[in-house]
XYZ file of C-alpha atoms in Angstrom:
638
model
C -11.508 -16.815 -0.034
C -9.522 -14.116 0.976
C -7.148 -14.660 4.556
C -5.416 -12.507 6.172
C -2.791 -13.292 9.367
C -0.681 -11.179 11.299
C 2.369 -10.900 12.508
C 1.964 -9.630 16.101
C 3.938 -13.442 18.041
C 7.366 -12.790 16.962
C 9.347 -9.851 18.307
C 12.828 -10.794 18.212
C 14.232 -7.724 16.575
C 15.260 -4.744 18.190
C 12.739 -3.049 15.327
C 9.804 -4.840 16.107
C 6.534 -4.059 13.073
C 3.207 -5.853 13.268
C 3.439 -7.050 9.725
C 0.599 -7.861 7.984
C 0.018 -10.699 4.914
C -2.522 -10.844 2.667
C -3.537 -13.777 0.722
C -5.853 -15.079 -1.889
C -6.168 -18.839 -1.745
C -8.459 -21.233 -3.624
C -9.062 -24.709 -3.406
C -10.146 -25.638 -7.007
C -12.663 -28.331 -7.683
C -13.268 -30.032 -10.703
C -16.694 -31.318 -11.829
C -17.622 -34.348 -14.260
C -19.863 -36.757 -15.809
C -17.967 -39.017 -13.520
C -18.227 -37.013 -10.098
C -16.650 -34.613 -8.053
C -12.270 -34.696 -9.029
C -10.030 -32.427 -6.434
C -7.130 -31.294 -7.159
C -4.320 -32.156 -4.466
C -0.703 -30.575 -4.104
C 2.115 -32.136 -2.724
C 4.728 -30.577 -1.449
C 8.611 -31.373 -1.762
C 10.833 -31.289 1.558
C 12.611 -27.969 1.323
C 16.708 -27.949 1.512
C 17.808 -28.135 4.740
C 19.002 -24.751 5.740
C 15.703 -23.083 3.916
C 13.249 -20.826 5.872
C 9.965 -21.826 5.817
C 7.003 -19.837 5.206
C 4.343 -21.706 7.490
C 6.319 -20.385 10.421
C 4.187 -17.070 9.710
C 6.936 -14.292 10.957
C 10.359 -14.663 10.290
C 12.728 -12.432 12.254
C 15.995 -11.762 12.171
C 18.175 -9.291 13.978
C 21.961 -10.005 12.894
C 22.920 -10.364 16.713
C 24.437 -13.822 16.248
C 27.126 -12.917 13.911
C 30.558 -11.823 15.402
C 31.412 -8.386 17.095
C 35.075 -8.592 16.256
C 37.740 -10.322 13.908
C 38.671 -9.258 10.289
C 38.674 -12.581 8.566
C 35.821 -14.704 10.180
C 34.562 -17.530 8.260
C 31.172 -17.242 6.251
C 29.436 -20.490 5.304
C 26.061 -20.046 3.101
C 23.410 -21.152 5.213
C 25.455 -22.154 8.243
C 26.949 -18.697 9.500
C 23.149 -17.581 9.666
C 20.583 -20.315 8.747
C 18.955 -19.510 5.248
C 21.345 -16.361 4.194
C 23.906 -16.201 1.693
C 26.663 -13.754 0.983
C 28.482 -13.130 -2.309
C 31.349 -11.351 -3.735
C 30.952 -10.904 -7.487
C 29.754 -14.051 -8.618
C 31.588 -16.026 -6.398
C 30.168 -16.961 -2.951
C 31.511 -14.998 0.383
C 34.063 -16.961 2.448
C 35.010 -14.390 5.069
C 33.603 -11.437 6.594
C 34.771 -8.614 8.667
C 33.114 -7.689 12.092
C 34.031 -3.385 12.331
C 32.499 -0.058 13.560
C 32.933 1.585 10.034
C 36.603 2.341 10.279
C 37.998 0.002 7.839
C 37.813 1.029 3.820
C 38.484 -2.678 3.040
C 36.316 -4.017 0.701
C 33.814 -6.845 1.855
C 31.058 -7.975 3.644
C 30.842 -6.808 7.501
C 28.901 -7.454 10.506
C 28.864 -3.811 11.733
C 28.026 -2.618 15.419
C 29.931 -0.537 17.756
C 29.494 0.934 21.814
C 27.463 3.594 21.102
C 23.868 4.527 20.722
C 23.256 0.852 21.587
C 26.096 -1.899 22.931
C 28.480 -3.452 20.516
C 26.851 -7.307 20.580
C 23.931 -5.444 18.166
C 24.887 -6.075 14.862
C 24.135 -5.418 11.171
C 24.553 -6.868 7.964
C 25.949 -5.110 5.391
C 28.620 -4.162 2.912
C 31.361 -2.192 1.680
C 32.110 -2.520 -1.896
C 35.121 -1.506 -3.268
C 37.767 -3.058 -6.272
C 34.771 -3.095 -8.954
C 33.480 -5.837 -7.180
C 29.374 -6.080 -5.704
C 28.392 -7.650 -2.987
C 25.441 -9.225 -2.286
C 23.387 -10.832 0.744
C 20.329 -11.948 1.158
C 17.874 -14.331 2.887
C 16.230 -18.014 1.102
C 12.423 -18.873 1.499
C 10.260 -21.792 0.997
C 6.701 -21.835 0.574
C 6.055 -25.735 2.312
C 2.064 -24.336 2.752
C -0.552 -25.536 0.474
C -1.166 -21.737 -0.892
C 0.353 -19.252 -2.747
C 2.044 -16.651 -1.002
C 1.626 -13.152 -1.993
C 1.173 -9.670 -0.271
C 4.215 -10.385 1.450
C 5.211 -7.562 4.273
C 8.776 -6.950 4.698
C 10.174 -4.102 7.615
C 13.743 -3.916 8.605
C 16.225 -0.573 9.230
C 18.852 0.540 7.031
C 21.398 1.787 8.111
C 24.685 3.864 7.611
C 28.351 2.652 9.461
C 30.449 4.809 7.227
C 31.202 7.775 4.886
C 33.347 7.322 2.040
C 33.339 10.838 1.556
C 32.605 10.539 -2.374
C 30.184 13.426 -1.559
C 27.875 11.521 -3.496
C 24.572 9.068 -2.320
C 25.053 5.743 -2.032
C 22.392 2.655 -2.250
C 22.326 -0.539 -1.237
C 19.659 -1.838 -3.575
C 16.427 -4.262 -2.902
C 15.852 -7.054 -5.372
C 13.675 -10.450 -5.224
C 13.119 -13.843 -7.168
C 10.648 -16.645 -6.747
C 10.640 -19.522 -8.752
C 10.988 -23.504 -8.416
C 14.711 -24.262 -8.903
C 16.999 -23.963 -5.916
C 18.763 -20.577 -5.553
C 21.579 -20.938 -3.202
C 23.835 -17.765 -4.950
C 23.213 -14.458 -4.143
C 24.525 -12.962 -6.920
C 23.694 -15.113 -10.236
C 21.454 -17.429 -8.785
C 17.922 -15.891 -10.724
C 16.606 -13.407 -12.697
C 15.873 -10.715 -9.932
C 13.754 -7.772 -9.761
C 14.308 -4.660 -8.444
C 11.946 -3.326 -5.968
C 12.953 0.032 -5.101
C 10.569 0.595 -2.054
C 13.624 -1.007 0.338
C 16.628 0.329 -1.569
C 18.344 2.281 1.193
C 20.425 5.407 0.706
C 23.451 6.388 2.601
C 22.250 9.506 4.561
C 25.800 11.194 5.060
C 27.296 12.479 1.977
C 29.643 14.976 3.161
C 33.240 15.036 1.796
C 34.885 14.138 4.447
C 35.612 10.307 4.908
C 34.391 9.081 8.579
C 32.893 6.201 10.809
C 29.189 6.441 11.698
C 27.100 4.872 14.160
C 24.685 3.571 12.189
C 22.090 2.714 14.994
C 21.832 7.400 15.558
C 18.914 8.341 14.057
C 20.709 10.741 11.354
C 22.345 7.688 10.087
C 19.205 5.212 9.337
C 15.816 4.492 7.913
C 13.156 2.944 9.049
C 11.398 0.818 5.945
C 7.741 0.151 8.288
C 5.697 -2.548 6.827
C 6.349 -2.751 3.279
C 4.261 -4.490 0.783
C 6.253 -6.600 -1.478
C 3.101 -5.986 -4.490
C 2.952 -8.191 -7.520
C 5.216 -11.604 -5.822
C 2.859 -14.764 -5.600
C 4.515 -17.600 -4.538
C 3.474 -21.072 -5.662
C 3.558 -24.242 -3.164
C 6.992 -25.980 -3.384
C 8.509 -22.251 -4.716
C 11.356 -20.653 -3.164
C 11.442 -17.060 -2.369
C 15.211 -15.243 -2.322
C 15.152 -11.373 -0.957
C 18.289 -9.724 -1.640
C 20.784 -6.289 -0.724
C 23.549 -6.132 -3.723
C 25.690 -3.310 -3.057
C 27.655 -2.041 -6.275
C 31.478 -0.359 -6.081
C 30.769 3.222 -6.939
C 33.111 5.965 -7.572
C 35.660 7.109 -4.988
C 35.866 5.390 -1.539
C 32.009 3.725 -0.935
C 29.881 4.186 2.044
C 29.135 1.217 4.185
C 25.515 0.281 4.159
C 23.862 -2.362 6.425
C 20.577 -3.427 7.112
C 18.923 -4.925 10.650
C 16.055 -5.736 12.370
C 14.509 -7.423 9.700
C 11.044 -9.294 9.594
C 9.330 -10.982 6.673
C 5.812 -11.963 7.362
C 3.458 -14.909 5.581
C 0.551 -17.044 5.954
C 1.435 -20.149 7.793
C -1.483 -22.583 7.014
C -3.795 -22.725 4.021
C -7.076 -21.666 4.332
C -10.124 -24.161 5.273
C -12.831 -24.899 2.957
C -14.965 -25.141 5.984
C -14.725 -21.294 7.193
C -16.862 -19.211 6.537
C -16.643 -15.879 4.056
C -16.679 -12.925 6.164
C -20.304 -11.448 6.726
C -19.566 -8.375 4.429
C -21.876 -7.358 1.516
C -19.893 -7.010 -1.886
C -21.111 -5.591 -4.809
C -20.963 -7.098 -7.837
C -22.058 -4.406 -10.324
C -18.521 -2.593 -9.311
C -20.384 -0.371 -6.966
C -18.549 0.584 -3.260
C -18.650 2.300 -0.050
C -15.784 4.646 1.218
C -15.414 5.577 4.969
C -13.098 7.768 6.575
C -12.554 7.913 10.328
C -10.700 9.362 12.694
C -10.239 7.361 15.367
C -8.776 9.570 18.010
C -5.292 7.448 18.132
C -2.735 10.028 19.271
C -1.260 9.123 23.032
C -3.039 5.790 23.067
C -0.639 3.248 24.548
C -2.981 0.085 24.125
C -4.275 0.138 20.670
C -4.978 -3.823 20.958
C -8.755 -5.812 20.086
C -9.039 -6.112 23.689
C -9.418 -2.432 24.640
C -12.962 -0.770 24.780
C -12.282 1.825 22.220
C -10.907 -0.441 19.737
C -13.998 -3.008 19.992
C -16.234 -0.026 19.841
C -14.346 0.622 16.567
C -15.151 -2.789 16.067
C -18.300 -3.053 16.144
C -19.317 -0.107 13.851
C -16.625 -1.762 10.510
C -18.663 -4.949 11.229
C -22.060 -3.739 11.069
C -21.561 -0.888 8.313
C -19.325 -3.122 6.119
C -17.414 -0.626 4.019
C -15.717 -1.628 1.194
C -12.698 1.034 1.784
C -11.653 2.691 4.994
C -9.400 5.637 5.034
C -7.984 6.024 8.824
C -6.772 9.001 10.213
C -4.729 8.986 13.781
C -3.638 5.718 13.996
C -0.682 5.671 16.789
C 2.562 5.386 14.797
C 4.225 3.209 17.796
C 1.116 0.789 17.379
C 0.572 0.220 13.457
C 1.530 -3.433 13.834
C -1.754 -4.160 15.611
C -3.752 -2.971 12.779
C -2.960 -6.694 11.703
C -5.127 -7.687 14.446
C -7.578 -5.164 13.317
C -8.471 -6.954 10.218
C -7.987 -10.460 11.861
C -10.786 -9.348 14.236
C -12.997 -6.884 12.090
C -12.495 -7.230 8.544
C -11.325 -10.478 7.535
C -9.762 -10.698 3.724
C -9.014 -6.947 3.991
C -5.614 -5.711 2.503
C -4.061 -3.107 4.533
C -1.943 -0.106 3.090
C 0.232 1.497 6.157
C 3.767 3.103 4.832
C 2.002 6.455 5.393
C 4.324 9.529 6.532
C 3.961 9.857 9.976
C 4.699 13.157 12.500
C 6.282 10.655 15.402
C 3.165 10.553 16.538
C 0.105 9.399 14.294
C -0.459 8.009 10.759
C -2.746 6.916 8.539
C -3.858 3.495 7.006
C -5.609 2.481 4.177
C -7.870 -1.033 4.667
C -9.308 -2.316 1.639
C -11.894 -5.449 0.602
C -10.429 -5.307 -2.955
C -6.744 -5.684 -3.708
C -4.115 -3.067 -3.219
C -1.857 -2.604 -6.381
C 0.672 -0.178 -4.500
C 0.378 2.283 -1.575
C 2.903 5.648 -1.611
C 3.216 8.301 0.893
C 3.299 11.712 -0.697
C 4.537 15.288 0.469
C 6.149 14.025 3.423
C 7.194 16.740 5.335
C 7.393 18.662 1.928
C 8.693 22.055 2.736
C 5.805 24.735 2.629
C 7.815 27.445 1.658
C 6.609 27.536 -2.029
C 3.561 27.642 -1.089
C 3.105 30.545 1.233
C 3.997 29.448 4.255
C 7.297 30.482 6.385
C 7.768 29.462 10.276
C 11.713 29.604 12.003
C 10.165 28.809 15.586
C 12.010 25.311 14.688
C 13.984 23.207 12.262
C 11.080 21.545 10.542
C 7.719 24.331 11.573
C 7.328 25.066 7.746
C 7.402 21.569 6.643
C 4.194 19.664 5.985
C 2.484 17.867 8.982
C 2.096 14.140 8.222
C 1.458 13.766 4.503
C -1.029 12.934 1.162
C -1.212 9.289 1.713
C -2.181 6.877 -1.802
C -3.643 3.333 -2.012
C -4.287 2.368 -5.793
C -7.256 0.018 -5.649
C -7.971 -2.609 -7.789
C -12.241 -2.570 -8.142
C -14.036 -5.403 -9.728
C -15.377 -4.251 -13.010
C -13.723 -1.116 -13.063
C -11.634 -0.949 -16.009
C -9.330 1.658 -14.186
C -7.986 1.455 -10.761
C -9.781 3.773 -7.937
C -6.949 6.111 -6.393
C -8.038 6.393 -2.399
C -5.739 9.884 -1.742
C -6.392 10.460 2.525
C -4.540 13.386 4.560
C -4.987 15.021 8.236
C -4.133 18.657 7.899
C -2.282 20.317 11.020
C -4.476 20.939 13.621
C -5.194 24.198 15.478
C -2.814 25.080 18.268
C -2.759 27.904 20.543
C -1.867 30.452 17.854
C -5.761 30.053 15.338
C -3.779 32.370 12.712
C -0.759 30.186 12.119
C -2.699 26.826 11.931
C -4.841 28.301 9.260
C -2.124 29.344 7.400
C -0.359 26.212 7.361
C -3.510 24.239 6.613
C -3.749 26.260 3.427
C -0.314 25.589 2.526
C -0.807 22.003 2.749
C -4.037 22.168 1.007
C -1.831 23.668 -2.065
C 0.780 21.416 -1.944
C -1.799 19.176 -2.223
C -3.437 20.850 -5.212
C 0.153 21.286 -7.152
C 0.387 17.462 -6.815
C -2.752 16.943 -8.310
C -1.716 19.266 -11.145
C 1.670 18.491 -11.611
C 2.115 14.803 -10.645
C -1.231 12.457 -10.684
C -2.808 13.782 -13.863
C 0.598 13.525 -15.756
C 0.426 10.454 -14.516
C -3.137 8.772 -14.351
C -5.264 11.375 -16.307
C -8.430 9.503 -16.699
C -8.399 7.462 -13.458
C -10.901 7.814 -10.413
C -9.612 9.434 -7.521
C -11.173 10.528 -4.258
C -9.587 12.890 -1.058
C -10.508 12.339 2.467
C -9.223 12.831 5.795
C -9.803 15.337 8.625
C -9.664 18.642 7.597
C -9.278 20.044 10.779
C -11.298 23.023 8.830
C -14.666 23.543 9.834
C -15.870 26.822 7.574
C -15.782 25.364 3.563
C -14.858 29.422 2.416
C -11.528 28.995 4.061
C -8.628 28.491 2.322
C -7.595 25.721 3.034
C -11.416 24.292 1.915
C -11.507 25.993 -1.172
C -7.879 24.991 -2.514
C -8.602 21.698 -2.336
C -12.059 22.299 -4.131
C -10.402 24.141 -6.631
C -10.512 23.313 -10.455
C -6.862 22.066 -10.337
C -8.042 19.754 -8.336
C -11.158 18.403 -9.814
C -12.578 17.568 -6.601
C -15.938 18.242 -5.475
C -17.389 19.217 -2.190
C -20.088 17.032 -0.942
C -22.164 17.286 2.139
C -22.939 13.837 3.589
C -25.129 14.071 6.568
C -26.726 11.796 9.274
C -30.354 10.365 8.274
C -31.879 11.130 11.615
C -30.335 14.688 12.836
C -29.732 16.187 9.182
C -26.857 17.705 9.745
C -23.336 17.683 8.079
C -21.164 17.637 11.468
C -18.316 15.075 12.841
C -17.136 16.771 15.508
C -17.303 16.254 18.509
C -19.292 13.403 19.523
C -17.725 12.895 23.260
C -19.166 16.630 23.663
C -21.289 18.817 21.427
C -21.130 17.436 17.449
C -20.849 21.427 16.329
C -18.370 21.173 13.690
C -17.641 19.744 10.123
C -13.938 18.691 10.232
C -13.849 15.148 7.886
C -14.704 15.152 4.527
C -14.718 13.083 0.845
C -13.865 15.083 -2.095
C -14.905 12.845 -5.369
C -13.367 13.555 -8.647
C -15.794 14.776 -11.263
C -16.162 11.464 -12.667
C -17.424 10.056 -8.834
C -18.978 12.695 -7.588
C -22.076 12.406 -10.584
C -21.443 8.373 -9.272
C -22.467 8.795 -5.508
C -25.769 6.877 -4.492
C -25.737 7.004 -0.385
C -23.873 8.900 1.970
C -24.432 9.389 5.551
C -22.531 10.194 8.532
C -23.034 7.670 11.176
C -23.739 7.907 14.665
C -24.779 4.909 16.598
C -26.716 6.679 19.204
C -29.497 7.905 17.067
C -30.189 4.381 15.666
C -33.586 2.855 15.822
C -34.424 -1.363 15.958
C -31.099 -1.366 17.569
C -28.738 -4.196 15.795
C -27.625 -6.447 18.414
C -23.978 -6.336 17.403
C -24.046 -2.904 18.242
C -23.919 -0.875 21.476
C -25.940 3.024 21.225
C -22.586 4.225 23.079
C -20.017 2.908 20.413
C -19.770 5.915 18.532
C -18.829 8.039 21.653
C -16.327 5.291 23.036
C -14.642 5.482 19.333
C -13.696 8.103 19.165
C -14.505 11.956 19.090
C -14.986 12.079 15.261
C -18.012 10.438 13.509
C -17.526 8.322 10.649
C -18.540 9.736 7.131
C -19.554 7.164 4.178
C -19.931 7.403 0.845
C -21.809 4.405 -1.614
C -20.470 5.100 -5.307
C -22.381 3.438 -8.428
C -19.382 1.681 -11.049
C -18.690 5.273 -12.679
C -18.033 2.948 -15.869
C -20.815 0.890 -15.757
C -23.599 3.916 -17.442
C -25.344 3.608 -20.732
C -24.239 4.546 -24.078
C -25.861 5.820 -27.111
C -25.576 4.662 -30.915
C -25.198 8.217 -32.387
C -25.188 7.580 -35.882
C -24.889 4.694 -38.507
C -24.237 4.935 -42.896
C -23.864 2.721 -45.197
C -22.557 3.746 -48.848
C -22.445 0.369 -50.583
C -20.347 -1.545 -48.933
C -18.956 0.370 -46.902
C -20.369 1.147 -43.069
C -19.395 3.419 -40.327
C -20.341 3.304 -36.773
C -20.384 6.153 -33.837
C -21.247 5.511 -30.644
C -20.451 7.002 -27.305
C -17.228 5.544 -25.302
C -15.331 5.487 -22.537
C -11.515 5.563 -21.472
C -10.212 1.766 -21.535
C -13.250 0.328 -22.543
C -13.458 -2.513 -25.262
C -16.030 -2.865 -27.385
C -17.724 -5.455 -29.826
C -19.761 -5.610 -32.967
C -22.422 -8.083 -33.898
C -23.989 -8.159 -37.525
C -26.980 -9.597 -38.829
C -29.353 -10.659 -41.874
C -32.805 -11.213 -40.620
C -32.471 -9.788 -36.568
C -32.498 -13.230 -35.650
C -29.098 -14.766 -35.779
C -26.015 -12.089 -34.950
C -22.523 -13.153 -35.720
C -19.581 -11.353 -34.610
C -18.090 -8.855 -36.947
C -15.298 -6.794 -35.453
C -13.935 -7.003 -31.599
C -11.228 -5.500 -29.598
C -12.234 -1.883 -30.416
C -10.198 -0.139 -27.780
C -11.037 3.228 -26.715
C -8.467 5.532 -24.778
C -10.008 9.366 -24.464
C -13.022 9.389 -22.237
C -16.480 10.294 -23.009
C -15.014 10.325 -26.653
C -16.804 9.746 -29.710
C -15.760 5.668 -31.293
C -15.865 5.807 -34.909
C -16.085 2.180 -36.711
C -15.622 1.988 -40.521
C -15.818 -1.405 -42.539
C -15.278 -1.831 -46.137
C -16.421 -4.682 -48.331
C -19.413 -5.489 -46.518
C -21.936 -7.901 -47.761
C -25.028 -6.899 -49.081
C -27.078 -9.357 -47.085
C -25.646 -7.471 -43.819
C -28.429 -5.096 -43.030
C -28.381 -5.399 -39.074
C -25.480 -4.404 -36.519
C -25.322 -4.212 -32.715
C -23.095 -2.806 -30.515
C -21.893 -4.140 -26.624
C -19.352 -3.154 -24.393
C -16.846 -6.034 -23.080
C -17.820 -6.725 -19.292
């Protein structure tokens, strides 16, 4: 069973995120001639001092530690419960409470009156002698389940320039194991994870203080998955900063407002799997659905739109949505969003984001990684040139990624989503730098994801904000570069292609899904959806919903397992004893070989017959085989 549990009761930062867990958990039974065995797990009492993951959200904001003195005293797990500081590999005694003035090596607590009062603090570093430092924060997993999907937001931030004129990083790392870590620097193997490294943002010459809480002088790191950690009952987690002495005087790097978000309970036996439909010949359904977030101050289950919302995940049941126009201020409560609608969904939300909206990514299947591409990507290569303000030629929002992790796909499914700048008061200009995003768009295709992942299935959706296919913008991202295909999904009982608007007159075609070539030959249902039009009316389902929604209409899209199609035996000789095979393949497929005497009883002659070009021609040879082999067969591994 797949859980899910968010992280909306804690707000005791000053950054406060939503944070969302995932979790698979299984109770495992064991079956006998003897009866029904269980398997039971105890659980040690952690270290005192330890932070414990059944407390769901941990939160931590760095206020408590002192706002002045140069040599206070720094106890591991004391000065703040569950943290430890090093200096090489030597614990921390001291640390240094400053405003970014000092070039003293060591760890700080920095803060100052500025942006915000001087009792806000951060942790952080300034490394210096050849010496690293090193903080970081101790977990225990005292639930009954593994831990994984673990969603980690915190701010880092910048208190001074060293004026090396070079960037600076305080880097992420993490360990999980079952011996006791209490060192910060030598206390596991650790493992980088580079999606909360933070990098000084002032790299000017000239040696100064910064406040760190101005916005030039941190980042915001906004629900971040921690992929590929699973934490075992009775194992401890350790997240780490190590900051290295680089050349020159070093910046000093801090980070705050940090929260760390888990399951607290195991799952019951006794609840039941989520009423959702899931395939198990690989096939799936993509939706994507703009749902009219921008200015919405109450983006809670409670509100009408959002149960309207609702109402339509729970009765379609897709097995991927890709969101457009969530409200940035509000992605925390897409936690709640899955706790209410889609329960076991994984949720993908470090999207780029105009200070306004974003998008998020909700799957039923397991998210390897999620990465936010072209970010505000400057559009000047591509055609595009506005100087009404500092940033008018950069890209809107951003391509937005979720690798997917299908069952039976033998390659992950790549769910790309973007919103394309909307059209202002000037028609001309909006066009214009729609097109330029849609090339960005198709010169990472071209230049990035098919270096990259040349065989793997990708799709593009989003709202378009394009309603004629021949413009440019349409047509880029249809081009061959791209590989993606225009489709034209419409709704069974009106027939026609159109989103937009259903809160006045549904005249235009602004949201689409672009298949690759290998999906688009896959798709087996499409519709869009409006709720008003039904017949036999579901009563889970009100004929208003769609309008209450939002102003778009949702578009799906039902794809047959692209891998999962026949293949032919093209050709089999035998010369003596010696026997070649052809056969159709596909990319990262295996394949087997059964032989035979009498078409009775098969034995297995050759496995493990990897292919890696798809569509390609497999070519078996065997020497030395038996005369009394007349018979062979062919299967692909499941």
């Amino acid at each position: 069973m797949v859980t899910i549990k968010n992280g909306s009761a804690n707000r005791n930062g000053a950054l406060f995120s939503g944070i969302i867990l995932t979790r698979c958990t299984q109770k495992i039974f064991r079956f006998c001639a003897a009866g029904l065995i269980t398997a039971a797990v105890f659980l040690a009492s952690p270290v005192s001092g330890q932070i414990l993951m059944s407390g769901g959200t941990y939160a931590q904001n760095f206020d408590a530690l002192a706002s002045s003195g140069t040599a206070n005293g720094w106890t591991n797990n004391l000065t703040l419960p569950g943290w430890y500081a090093s200096k090489a590999s030597a614990d921390s005694t001291t640390f240094s409470a400053g405003s970014g003035t000092s070039v003293t090596g060591g760890i700080y607590s920095f803060g100052t009156n500025g942006i915000n009062p001087a009792s806000d603090r951060a942790l952080g570093s300034l490394a210096s002698a050849g010496n690293t430092y090193a903080y970081g924060v101790r977990f225990t997993n005292d639930t009954a389940s593994a831990q994984t999907n673990i969603i980690i937001s915190c701010t880092g931030e910048q208190w001074r320039n060293g004026g090396s004129g070079v960037a600076e990083t305080i880097s992420f790392y993490y360990a999980a194991g079952s011996s006791p870590m209490t060192n910060s620097f030598s206390a596991a193997a650790w493992t980088s994870f580079n999606a909360l490294n933070f990098t000084s943002r002032i790299t000017s010459a000239s040696s100064a203080a910064l406040d760190g809480n101005a916005a030039a002088n941190r980042q915001v790191f906004a629900n971040v998955v921690l992929t590929g950690v699973v934490v075992q009952p009775g194992q401890e987690l350790f997240l780490r900063w190590a900051d290295t002495d680089d050349a020159g005087s070093d910046d000093g790097l801090a980070i705050d407002n940090l929260t760390v978000s888990f399951n607290p309970t195991a799952a019951s036996t006794n609840t039941p799997p989520p009423a959702t439909t899931i395939f198990t010949n690989g096939a799936i359904t993509l939706m994507t659905y703009n749902v009219k977030g921008n200015g919405v101050a109450d983006w809670s289950t409670n509100t009408a739109q959002v149960q309207a919302i609702g109402r339509e995940l729970v009765y379609l049941k897709p097995d991927i949505i890709a969101f457009n126009e969530i409200p940035y201020t509000n992605t925390w409560q897409m936690a709640n969003w899955v706790t209410a609608f889609l329960p076991g969904y994984f949720l993908a939300t470090n999207s780029g984001t105009d200070g306004f909206i974003r998008s998020v990514i909700a799957s039923r299947f397991p998210i390897n990684r999620s990465q936010s591409w072209l970010s505000h990507a400057n559009l000047n290569p591509f055609g595009y040139t506005n100087n009404s303000s500092q940033n008018a030629d950069n890209f809107t929002r951003d391509l937005f990624e979720a690798e997917i992790n299908v069952p039976n796909w033998p390659l992950p499914l790549h769910v790309f989503t973007t919103h394309l700048k909307s059209t202002g008061t000037d028609y001309a200009d909006s066009a214009a730098k729609r097109a330029a995003e849609a090339a960005a768009i198709t010169n990472f295709f071209a230049t990035n994801f098919f270096v990259l992942s040349p065989a793997h299935p990708f799709t593009l959706s989003g709202d378009m904000n394009d309603s004629d296919t021949n413009t440019l913008a349409i047509q880029r991202l249809i081009s061959p570069p791209t590989t993606l295909r225009l489709t034209n999904p419409t709704n069974p009982f009106t027939g026609s292609i159109n989103t937009y608007s259903i809160q006045s007159s549904v005249s235009e075609r602004i949201d689409f899904i672009f298949p690759s070539a290998l999906l688009v030959s896959n798709i087996i249902g499409a519709q869009v959806f409006r709720t008003d039009l039904l017949t036999n009316f579901p009563s889970n389902l009100f004929s208003n919903d769609d309008k209450t929604a939002s102003d778009h209409l949702p578009v799906l899209m039902t794809f047959a397992n692209p891998f999962d199609t026949p293949f032919k035996l093209l050709s089999i000789a035998r010369t003596n004893q010696n026997v070649t095979l052809k056969w159709e393949s596909q990319n990262n497929r295996n394949y087997s070989i059964e032989a035979s005497t009498d078409l009775v009883a098969w034995t297995l002659f050759a496995t493990n017959l990897a292919t890696t070009t798809t569509n390609a021609t497999y070519t078996f040879t065997s020497n030395n085989v038996p005369d009394r082999i007349k018979f062979f067969r062919i299967y692909r591994v499941p």
